[in-house]
mmCIF file of C-alpha atoms and ligand atoms in Angstrom:
data_model
loop_
_atom_site.group_PDB
_atom_site.id
_atom_site.type_symbol
_atom_site.label_atom_id
_atom_site.label_comp_id
_atom_site.label_asym_id
_atom_site.label_seq_id
_atom_site.Cartn_x
_atom_site.Cartn_y
_atom_site.Cartn_z
ATOM 1 C CA MET A 288 48.848 38.754 101.844
ATOM 2 C CA ASP A 289 52.162 38.320 103.629
ATOM 3 C CA ARG A 290 54.156 39.530 100.707
ATOM 4 C CA ASN A 291 54.392 43.137 99.629
ATOM 5 C CA LEU A 292 53.423 42.695 96.003
ATOM 6 C CA SER A 293 53.598 46.350 95.078
ATOM 7 C CA LEU A 294 57.196 46.412 93.917
ATOM 8 C CA GLU A 295 56.647 43.309 91.819
ATOM 9 C CA LEU A 296 53.423 44.703 90.465
ATOM 10 C CA VAL A 297 55.048 47.858 89.207
ATOM 11 C CA ARG A 298 57.041 45.780 86.714
ATOM 12 C CA VAL A 299 53.730 44.819 85.130
ATOM 13 C CA THR A 300 52.579 48.392 84.540
ATOM 14 C CA GLU A 301 56.073 49.487 83.507
ATOM 15 C CA ALA A 302 56.051 46.779 80.851
ATOM 16 C CA ALA A 303 52.648 47.853 79.521
ATOM 17 C CA ALA A 304 53.782 51.472 79.393
ATOM 18 C CA LEU A 305 57.094 50.688 77.708
ATOM 19 C CA ALA A 306 55.428 48.435 75.146
ATOM 20 C CA SER A 307 52.785 50.976 74.163
ATOM 21 C CA ALA A 308 54.609 54.306 74.469
ATOM 22 C CA SER A 309 55.982 54.224 70.934
ATOM 23 C CA TYR A 310 52.380 54.524 69.699
ATOM 24 C CA MET A 311 52.055 58.051 71.073
ATOM 25 C CA GLY A 312 50.399 60.292 68.536
ATOM 26 C CA ARG A 313 50.087 57.617 65.871
ATOM 27 C CA GLY A 314 46.313 57.668 65.891
ATOM 28 C CA ASP A 315 46.272 53.923 66.418
ATOM 29 C CA LYS A 316 44.251 53.164 69.551
ATOM 30 C CA GLU A 317 44.007 49.433 68.867
ATOM 31 C CA GLY A 318 47.716 48.989 68.178
ATOM 32 C CA ALA A 319 48.644 50.879 71.313
ATOM 33 C CA ASP A 320 46.212 48.870 73.413
ATOM 34 C CA GLN A 321 47.450 45.581 71.994
ATOM 35 C CA ALA A 322 51.037 46.563 72.768
ATOM 36 C CA ALA A 323 50.123 47.427 76.364
ATOM 37 C CA VAL A 324 48.245 44.131 76.738
ATOM 38 C CA ASP A 325 51.184 42.162 75.311
ATOM 39 C CA GLY A 326 53.652 43.881 77.647
ATOM 40 C CA MET A 327 51.478 43.406 80.697
ATOM 41 C CA ARG A 328 50.625 39.787 79.953
ATOM 42 C CA LYS A 329 54.241 38.859 79.338
ATOM 43 C CA THR A 330 55.333 40.290 82.682
ATOM 44 C CA PHE A 331 52.417 38.782 84.594
ATOM 45 C CA SER A 332 53.582 35.354 83.500
ATOM 46 C CA SER A 333 56.775 35.798 85.520
ATOM 47 C CA LEU A 334 54.997 37.026 88.651
ATOM 48 C CA SER A 335 54.619 34.519 91.433
ATOM 49 C CA ILE A 336 50.916 34.928 92.117
ATOM 50 C CA ARG A 337 47.766 32.862 91.528
ATOM 51 C CA GLY A 338 45.591 35.493 89.958
ATOM 52 C CA THR A 339 42.291 35.605 88.138
ATOM 53 C CA VAL A 340 41.413 38.583 85.986
ATOM 54 C CA VAL A 341 38.037 39.908 87.166
ATOM 55 C CA ILE A 342 38.253 43.224 85.336
ATOM 56 C CA GLY A 343 40.069 42.980 82.054
ATOM 57 C CA GLU A 344 39.993 43.475 78.345
ATOM 58 C CA GLY A 345 36.537 41.886 77.995
ATOM 59 C CA GLU A 346 34.962 38.458 77.877
ATOM 60 C CA LEU A 347 36.917 35.550 76.379
ATOM 61 C CA ASP A 348 35.166 35.887 73.016
ATOM 62 C CA GLU A 349 36.140 39.553 72.686
ATOM 63 C CA ALA A 350 39.678 39.464 74.109
ATOM 64 C CA PRO A 351 42.321 36.834 73.472
ATOM 65 C CA MET A 352 44.414 38.098 76.398
ATOM 66 C CA LEU A 353 43.749 39.393 79.877
ATOM 67 C CA TYR A 354 40.112 38.398 79.444
ATOM 68 C CA ILE A 355 37.788 38.131 82.417
ATOM 69 C CA GLY A 356 38.374 34.767 84.040
ATOM 70 C CA GLU A 357 41.910 34.330 82.685
ATOM 71 C CA LYS A 358 44.377 32.880 85.168
ATOM 72 C CA VAL A 359 47.591 34.860 85.382
ATOM 73 C CA GLY A 360 50.854 34.461 87.260
ATOM 74 C CA CYS A 361 53.131 31.523 87.840
ATOM 75 C CA GLY A 362 52.439 31.010 91.555
ATOM 76 C CA ASP A 363 52.039 27.449 92.841
ATOM 77 C CA ASP A 364 49.276 26.095 95.092
ATOM 78 C CA GLU A 365 50.939 27.613 98.142
ATOM 79 C CA GLU A 366 50.268 31.152 96.920
ATOM 80 C CA VAL A 367 47.088 32.897 98.011
ATOM 81 C CA GLU A 368 44.545 33.405 95.275
ATOM 82 C CA VAL A 369 44.044 36.978 94.172
ATOM 83 C CA ASP A 370 41.633 38.866 91.968
ATOM 84 C CA ILE A 371 43.140 41.209 89.439
ATOM 85 C CA ALA A 372 41.764 44.279 87.717
ATOM 86 C CA VAL A 373 43.748 45.517 84.755
ATOM 87 C CA ASP A 374 43.595 48.404 82.356
ATOM 88 C CA PRO A 375 46.808 48.020 80.360
ATOM 89 C CA LEU A 376 46.135 51.285 78.562
ATOM 90 C CA GLU A 377 43.736 53.576 80.386
ATOM 91 C CA GLY A 378 43.105 56.312 77.841
ATOM 92 C CA THR A 379 43.561 54.832 74.370
ATOM 93 C CA THR A 380 42.393 58.097 72.800
ATOM 94 C CA LEU A 381 44.927 60.000 74.889
ATOM 95 C CA ILE A 382 47.872 58.008 73.599
ATOM 96 C CA ALA A 383 46.572 57.997 70.041
ATOM 97 C CA LYS A 384 46.564 61.806 70.124
ATOM 98 C CA GLY A 385 49.585 62.247 72.403
ATOM 99 C CA LEU A 386 47.442 63.911 75.069
ATOM 100 C CA PRO A 387 48.332 63.859 78.787
ATOM 101 C CA ASN A 388 47.428 61.267 81.419
ATOM 102 C CA ALA A 389 47.428 57.934 79.545
ATOM 103 C CA ILE A 390 48.492 55.339 82.129
ATOM 104 C CA ALA A 391 48.886 51.578 82.548
ATOM 105 C CA VAL A 392 47.131 50.312 85.695
ATOM 106 C CA VAL A 393 46.737 47.168 87.756
ATOM 107 C CA ALA A 394 44.931 46.526 91.027
ATOM 108 C CA ILE A 395 45.017 43.374 93.133
ATOM 109 C CA ALA A 396 42.954 42.194 96.092
ATOM 110 C CA PRO A 397 42.306 38.837 97.749
ATOM 111 C CA LYS A 398 39.890 36.568 95.871
ATOM 112 C CA GLY A 399 36.327 37.846 96.059
ATOM 113 C CA CYS A 400 37.259 41.346 97.246
ATOM 114 C CA LEU A 401 36.810 43.335 94.033
ATOM 115 C CA LEU A 402 33.385 44.182 92.623
ATOM 116 C CA HIS A 403 32.978 42.357 89.323
ATOM 117 C CA ALA A 404 31.795 45.472 87.561
ATOM 118 C CA PRO A 405 30.048 44.968 84.226
ATOM 119 C CA ASP A 406 31.343 46.940 81.262
ATOM 120 C CA MET A 407 28.957 49.882 81.458
ATOM 121 C CA TYR A 408 28.826 53.361 82.920
ATOM 122 C CA MET A 409 29.060 54.191 86.590
ATOM 123 C CA LYS A 410 28.240 57.424 88.371
ATOM 124 C CA LYS A 411 31.161 58.381 90.611
ATOM 125 C CA ILE A 412 32.292 60.839 93.201
ATOM 126 C CA ALA A 413 35.840 60.606 94.549
ATOM 127 C CA VAL A 414 37.983 62.582 96.967
ATOM 128 C CA GLY A 415 41.334 62.369 98.699
ATOM 129 C CA PRO A 416 41.968 61.474 102.364
ATOM 130 C CA LYS A 417 41.148 64.857 103.906
ATOM 131 C CA ALA A 418 37.590 64.677 102.609
ATOM 132 C CA LYS A 419 36.987 61.047 103.526
ATOM 133 C CA GLY A 420 33.537 60.436 104.964
ATOM 134 C CA VAL A 421 31.918 63.685 103.846
ATOM 135 C CA ILE A 422 30.763 62.872 100.299
ATOM 136 C CA ASP A 423 27.257 61.658 99.471
ATOM 137 C CA ILE A 424 26.439 60.656 95.904
ATOM 138 C CA ASN A 425 22.739 61.232 96.565
ATOM 139 C CA ALA A 426 23.229 64.756 97.858
ATOM 140 C CA SER A 427 23.264 67.754 95.536
ATOM 141 C CA VAL A 428 26.430 68.998 93.862
ATOM 142 C CA ARG A 429 26.354 72.088 96.077
ATOM 143 C CA GLU A 430 25.984 70.032 99.262
ATOM 144 C CA ASN A 431 28.962 67.891 98.299
ATOM 145 C CA LEU A 432 31.055 70.924 97.455
ATOM 146 C CA GLU A 433 30.178 72.584 100.765
ATOM 147 C CA ALA A 434 31.089 69.415 102.678
ATOM 148 C CA VAL A 435 34.377 68.935 100.833
ATOM 149 C CA ALA A 436 35.298 72.605 101.166
ATOM 150 C CA LYS A 437 34.708 72.419 104.931
ATOM 151 C CA ALA A 438 36.768 69.232 105.246
ATOM 152 C CA LEU A 439 39.635 70.796 103.287
ATOM 153 C CA ASP A 440 39.375 74.075 105.179
ATOM 154 C CA LYS A 441 38.882 75.953 101.913
ATOM 155 C CA SER A 442 36.110 78.110 100.543
ATOM 156 C CA ILE A 443 33.998 76.627 97.739
ATOM 157 C CA GLU A 444 35.683 79.063 95.321
ATOM 158 C CA ASP A 445 39.016 77.390 96.090
ATOM 159 C CA ILE A 446 37.750 73.871 95.374
ATOM 160 C CA THR A 447 38.563 72.366 91.969
ATOM 161 C CA VAL A 448 36.235 69.741 90.552
ATOM 162 C CA THR A 449 37.474 67.523 87.757
ATOM 163 C CA ILE A 450 34.822 66.362 85.304
ATOM 164 C CA GLN A 451 35.020 64.453 82.032
ATOM 165 C CA ASP A 452 34.202 66.759 79.128
ATOM 166 C CA ARG A 453 31.017 65.097 77.859
ATOM 167 C CA PRO A 454 27.500 66.323 77.069
ATOM 168 C CA ARG A 455 26.176 63.957 79.767
ATOM 169 C CA HIS A 456 27.847 66.197 82.359
ATOM 170 C CA GLU A 457 26.255 69.494 81.289
ATOM 171 C CA GLU A 458 24.007 69.571 84.336
ATOM 172 C CA ILE A 459 26.816 68.814 86.835
ATOM 173 C CA ILE A 460 29.037 71.452 85.214
ATOM 174 C CA LYS A 461 26.225 74.002 85.474
ATOM 175 C CA GLU A 462 25.652 73.182 89.145
ATOM 176 C CA VAL A 463 29.362 73.374 89.983
ATOM 177 C CA ARG A 464 29.583 76.751 88.259
ATOM 178 C CA GLU A 465 26.520 78.001 90.122
ATOM 179 C CA ALA A 466 28.060 76.886 93.407
ATOM 180 C CA GLY A 467 31.184 78.889 92.521
ATOM 181 C CA ALA A 468 33.834 76.139 92.456
ATOM 182 C CA ARG A 469 36.545 75.836 89.816
ATOM 183 C CA ILE A 470 36.403 73.126 87.152
ATOM 184 C CA LYS A 471 39.091 71.164 85.396
ATOM 185 C CA LEU A 472 37.616 69.282 82.464
ATOM 186 C CA PHE A 473 39.441 66.261 81.108
ATOM 187 C CA THR A 474 38.881 64.479 77.840
ATOM 188 C CA ASP A 475 39.531 60.894 78.944
ATOM 189 C CA GLY A 476 40.969 58.747 81.708
ATOM 190 C CA ASP A 477 39.019 59.015 84.931
ATOM 191 C CA VAL A 478 41.273 56.580 86.817
ATOM 192 C CA ALA A 479 44.121 59.109 86.678
ATOM 193 C CA THR A 480 41.836 61.977 87.632
ATOM 194 C CA ALA A 481 40.243 60.045 90.521
ATOM 195 C CA ILE A 482 43.707 59.306 91.922
ATOM 196 C CA ALA A 483 44.728 62.925 91.396
ATOM 197 C CA THR A 484 42.220 63.961 94.087
ATOM 198 C CA GLY A 485 44.454 62.185 96.602
ATOM 199 C CA PHE A 486 47.496 64.370 95.870
ATOM 200 C CA ASP A 487 47.530 68.080 96.733
ATOM 201 C CA GLU A 488 50.017 68.979 94.008
ATOM 202 C CA THR A 489 47.646 67.937 91.216
ATOM 203 C CA GLY A 490 45.333 70.787 92.188
ATOM 204 C CA VAL A 491 42.109 68.786 91.960
ATOM 205 C CA ASP A 492 39.946 68.119 94.994
ATOM 206 C CA ILE A 493 37.008 66.101 93.761
ATOM 207 C CA LEU A 494 36.015 63.978 90.770
ATOM 208 C CA MET A 495 32.371 63.957 89.760
ATOM 209 C CA GLY A 496 30.573 62.373 86.847
ATOM 210 C CA ILE A 497 29.806 59.262 84.870
ATOM 211 C CA GLY A 498 32.605 57.078 83.497
ATOM 212 C CA GLY A 499 33.366 53.401 83.033
ATOM 213 C CA ALA A 500 32.370 50.995 85.818
ATOM 214 C CA PRO A 501 35.529 48.835 85.486
ATOM 215 C CA GLU A 502 37.644 51.989 85.739
ATOM 216 C CA GLY A 503 35.645 52.878 88.858
ATOM 217 C CA VAL A 504 36.689 49.690 90.634
ATOM 218 C CA ILE A 505 40.341 50.201 89.707
ATOM 219 C CA ALA A 506 40.260 53.780 90.961
ATOM 220 C CA ALA A 507 38.584 52.597 94.173
ATOM 221 C CA VAL A 508 41.562 50.374 94.989
ATOM 222 C CA ALA A 509 43.921 53.333 94.641
ATOM 223 C CA LEU A 510 41.665 55.522 96.766
ATOM 224 C CA ARG A 511 41.429 52.838 99.426
ATOM 225 C CA CYS A 512 45.241 52.634 99.545
ATOM 226 C CA LEU A 513 45.454 56.430 99.679
ATOM 227 C CA GLY A 514 42.892 56.696 102.479
ATOM 228 C CA GLY A 515 40.605 58.648 100.167
ATOM 229 C CA ASP A 516 36.939 58.017 99.519
ATOM 230 C CA MET A 517 34.625 57.160 96.677
ATOM 231 C CA GLN A 518 30.951 56.438 96.143
ATOM 232 C CA ALA A 519 29.443 55.057 92.973
ATOM 233 C CA MET A 520 26.300 53.756 91.316
ATOM 234 C CA LEU A 521 26.064 51.504 88.297
ATOM 235 C CA TYR A 522 24.469 53.343 85.398
ATOM 236 C CA PRO A 523 22.960 50.913 82.868
ATOM 237 C CA MET A 524 21.879 52.755 79.720
ATOM 238 C CA SER A 525 19.741 50.094 77.993
ATOM 239 C CA PRO A 526 17.617 46.994 78.673
ATOM 240 C CA GLU A 527 20.619 44.940 77.442
ATOM 241 C CA GLU A 528 22.841 46.471 80.089
ATOM 242 C CA GLU A 529 20.195 45.842 82.740
ATOM 243 C CA GLU A 530 20.100 42.224 81.581
ATOM 244 C CA ARG A 531 23.894 42.125 81.785
ATOM 245 C CA CYS A 532 23.657 43.191 85.444
ATOM 246 C CA ARG A 533 21.188 40.369 86.120
ATOM 247 C CA GLU A 534 23.526 37.862 84.451
ATOM 248 C CA MET A 535 26.266 39.034 86.770
ATOM 249 C CA ASN A 536 23.996 38.367 89.765
ATOM 250 C CA LEU A 537 23.452 42.054 90.417
ATOM 251 C CA SER A 538 19.832 42.545 91.451
ATOM 252 C CA LYS A 539 17.759 45.650 90.678
ATOM 253 C CA GLU A 540 18.507 46.803 94.219
ATOM 254 C CA ASP A 541 22.249 46.340 93.626
ATOM 255 C CA VAL A 542 22.000 48.443 90.494
ATOM 256 C CA ASN A 543 20.129 51.210 92.278
ATOM 257 C CA LYS A 544 22.125 51.178 95.461
ATOM 258 C CA VAL A 545 25.029 53.332 96.456
ATOM 259 C CA LEU A 546 28.295 51.447 96.193
ATOM 260 C CA PHE A 547 30.603 52.574 98.963
ATOM 261 C CA LEU A 548 34.362 52.176 98.827
ATOM 262 C CA ASP A 549 33.956 48.950 100.768
ATOM 263 C CA ASP A 550 31.552 47.575 98.139
ATOM 264 C CA LEU A 551 33.986 48.370 95.336
ATOM 265 C CA VAL A 552 36.979 46.849 97.121
ATOM 266 C CA SER A 553 36.250 45.067 100.364
ATOM 267 C CA SER A 554 39.723 44.505 101.813
ATOM 268 C CA ASP A 555 42.607 46.690 102.939
ATOM 269 C CA ASP A 556 44.865 43.922 101.729
ATOM 270 C CA CYS A 557 45.015 45.408 98.250
ATOM 271 C CA PHE A 558 47.680 46.729 95.926
ATOM 272 C CA PHE A 559 47.667 49.261 93.131
ATOM 273 C CA ALA A 560 50.261 50.191 90.531
ATOM 274 C CA ALA A 561 50.192 52.722 87.684
ATOM 275 C CA THR A 562 52.846 53.840 85.215
ATOM 276 C CA GLY A 563 52.580 56.988 83.139
ATOM 277 C CA ILE A 564 52.571 56.527 79.374
ATOM 278 C CA THR A 565 52.028 60.103 78.242
ATOM 279 C CA GLN A 566 53.066 62.983 80.487
ATOM 280 C CA GLY A 567 50.438 63.501 83.175
ATOM 281 C CA ASP A 568 49.441 65.534 86.224
ATOM 282 C CA LEU A 569 50.763 62.957 88.677
ATOM 283 C CA LEU A 570 53.012 60.738 86.581
ATOM 284 C CA LYS A 571 55.566 61.595 83.947
ATOM 285 C CA GLY A 572 55.222 59.827 80.635
ATOM 286 C CA VAL A 573 57.668 57.335 79.159
ATOM 287 C CA LEU A 574 60.831 59.200 78.189
ATOM 288 C CA TYR A 575 63.189 57.853 75.556
ATOM 289 C CA LEU A 576 66.700 58.683 76.672
ATOM 290 C CA GLY A 577 68.497 57.440 73.568
ATOM 291 C CA ASN A 578 71.028 54.651 73.516
ATOM 292 C CA ASP A 579 68.222 52.058 73.937
ATOM 293 C CA ARG A 580 67.208 53.435 77.292
ATOM 294 C CA ALA A 581 63.799 54.565 78.418
ATOM 295 C CA GLN A 582 62.619 56.032 81.684
ATOM 296 C CA THR A 583 59.328 55.297 83.415
ATOM 297 C CA HIS A 584 57.555 56.928 86.324
ATOM 298 C CA SER A 585 55.119 54.924 88.427
ATOM 299 C CA VAL A 586 53.165 55.035 91.644
ATOM 300 C CA VAL A 587 52.627 51.905 93.720
ATOM 301 C CA MET A 588 50.429 51.615 96.757
ATOM 302 C CA ARG A 589 49.634 49.070 99.420
ATOM 303 C CA GLY A 590 46.314 49.226 101.236
ATOM 304 C CA GLU A 591 47.352 47.439 104.397
ATOM 305 C CA THR A 592 50.119 49.872 105.285
ATOM 306 C CA GLY A 593 49.040 52.842 103.193
ATOM 307 C CA THR A 594 52.545 53.202 101.805
ATOM 308 C CA ILE A 595 52.748 55.104 98.554
ATOM 309 C CA ARG A 596 55.914 54.867 96.529
ATOM 310 C CA PHE A 597 56.895 56.714 93.411
ATOM 311 C CA VAL A 598 59.232 54.634 91.319
ATOM 312 C CA GLU A 599 61.413 56.131 88.637
ATOM 313 C CA ALA A 600 63.216 53.530 86.573
ATOM 314 C CA VAL A 601 65.611 53.505 83.657
ATOM 315 C CA HIS A 602 65.166 50.473 81.417
ATOM 316 C CA ARG A 603 67.640 48.999 78.966
ATOM 317 C CA LEU A 604 65.363 48.170 76.062
ATOM 318 C CA ASP A 605 68.044 46.001 74.453
ATOM 319 C CA LYS A 606 68.442 43.907 77.610
ATOM 320 C CA THR A 607 64.991 43.592 79.183
ATOM 321 C CA ALA A 608 64.490 39.924 78.394
ATOM 322 C CA THR A 609 60.730 39.705 78.980
ATOM 323 C CA LEU A 610 60.078 42.823 76.975
ATOM 324 C CA LYS A 611 62.472 42.560 74.087
ATOM 325 C CA GLU A 612 60.079 40.472 72.019
ATOM 326 C CA VAL A 613 57.084 42.719 72.680
ATOM 327 C CA ILE A 614 59.068 45.860 71.979
ATOM 328 C CA ALA A 615 60.422 44.376 68.763
ATOM 329 C CA LYS A 616 56.850 43.590 67.669
ATOM 330 C CA HIS A 617 55.517 47.019 68.559
ATOM 331 C CA GLY A 618 58.747 49.026 68.510
ATOM 332 C CA ARG A 619 59.495 52.196 66.633
ATOM 333 C CA ASN A 620 61.284 50.324 63.889
ATOM 334 C CA ARG A 621 58.367 48.078 63.016
ATOM 335 C CA SER A 622 57.703 47.950 59.300
HETATM 336 C C1 LIG B 162 35.163 56.220 80.587
HETATM 337 C C2 LIG B 162 36.274 56.530 81.557
HETATM 338 C C3 LIG B 162 37.616 56.117 80.977
HETATM 339 O O1 LIG B 162 36.717 56.359 78.766
HETATM 340 O O2 LIG B 162 35.032 54.829 80.448
HETATM 341 C C4 LIG B 162 35.460 56.832 79.242
HETATM 342 O O3 LIG B 162 36.049 55.802 82.737
HETATM 343 C C5 LIG B 162 34.389 56.500 78.232
HETATM 344 O O4 LIG B 162 33.496 57.550 78.210
HETATM 345 O O5 LIG B 162 38.640 56.518 81.844
HETATM 346 P P1 LIG B 162 32.777 57.887 76.830
HETATM 347 O O6 LIG B 162 31.915 56.709 76.525
HETATM 348 O O7 LIG B 162 32.011 59.127 77.058
HETATM 349 O O8 LIG B 162 33.889 58.100 75.826
HETATM 350 C C6 LIG B 162 37.821 56.683 79.594
HETATM 351 O O9 LIG B 162 37.927 58.094 79.678
HETATM 352 C C7 LIG B 162 39.087 56.115 78.954
HETATM 353 O O10 LIG B 162 39.017 54.740 78.849
#
């Protein structure tokens, strides 16, 4: 893509974050998600791209907006066609409870370059740039920790593994403990934690475990931009999910094979943007400054150049034309 879309893309995640942030702590996951979707969709419509949502809010019959297959953007025939993966509110439980690390995320790649991941689980292992090329999803936990420790020039005891706090991860947690590494459990949101492995200041070196497959593809775009690494395997849990894979033209071999970063996102010509909604390890949450102003904190990345930008913005909620309507619908004064 000739154009650097990242700075345009960040407006999309900012809008989702601003629209949904007032739901923090309200215990209303659906309302918050709808607000994020409304904000994102509204801003997409002013973006000059020819996009198709390949990872979105669900199939057409389950999602009226940002559904898989929906065309977004106002680009004309001259624009290149792009595939879009969205998660307007990654971590609905986090925002509902006011917990850290809820983010709005978007990833873009040329048409055909993002894995069309079915909505099921995926086994994942992700690391930042220094440990690129040393992970192996089929190796043992200890072997991976030894390899990552060596690549980072640390001892295993100094490695921190981030794992979603779920019973399905009991075995991994046990193995990490036996190997002697540190663990940071998180309740939800493995896109944010996968990205965190790419930034030293977050204090996490490796993500391991089973989370959502769509989230895996989105995280892969960020890791590709960051120069990090990821391996994954689809993890169907029922005959229905296996059938779903077949419907999506994923053969039994595809389901059992290791998906490398290149299988998840097959082009360097990709973009990623995320905006913090609740305060997080990498991104600050939306801050209300009073006087109809709110501040957002985002990260935007471009695969081709590897540039990573942090964008802090102050928004005039009374003036932001595209958002005014959405904020009024979902705003703090709604009755
Ligand atoms: C995963 C993870 C997400 O929800 O999909 C998780 O990828 C669902 O896991 O980031 P459970 O079924 O165990 O709740 C998130 O954490 C948030 O959407």
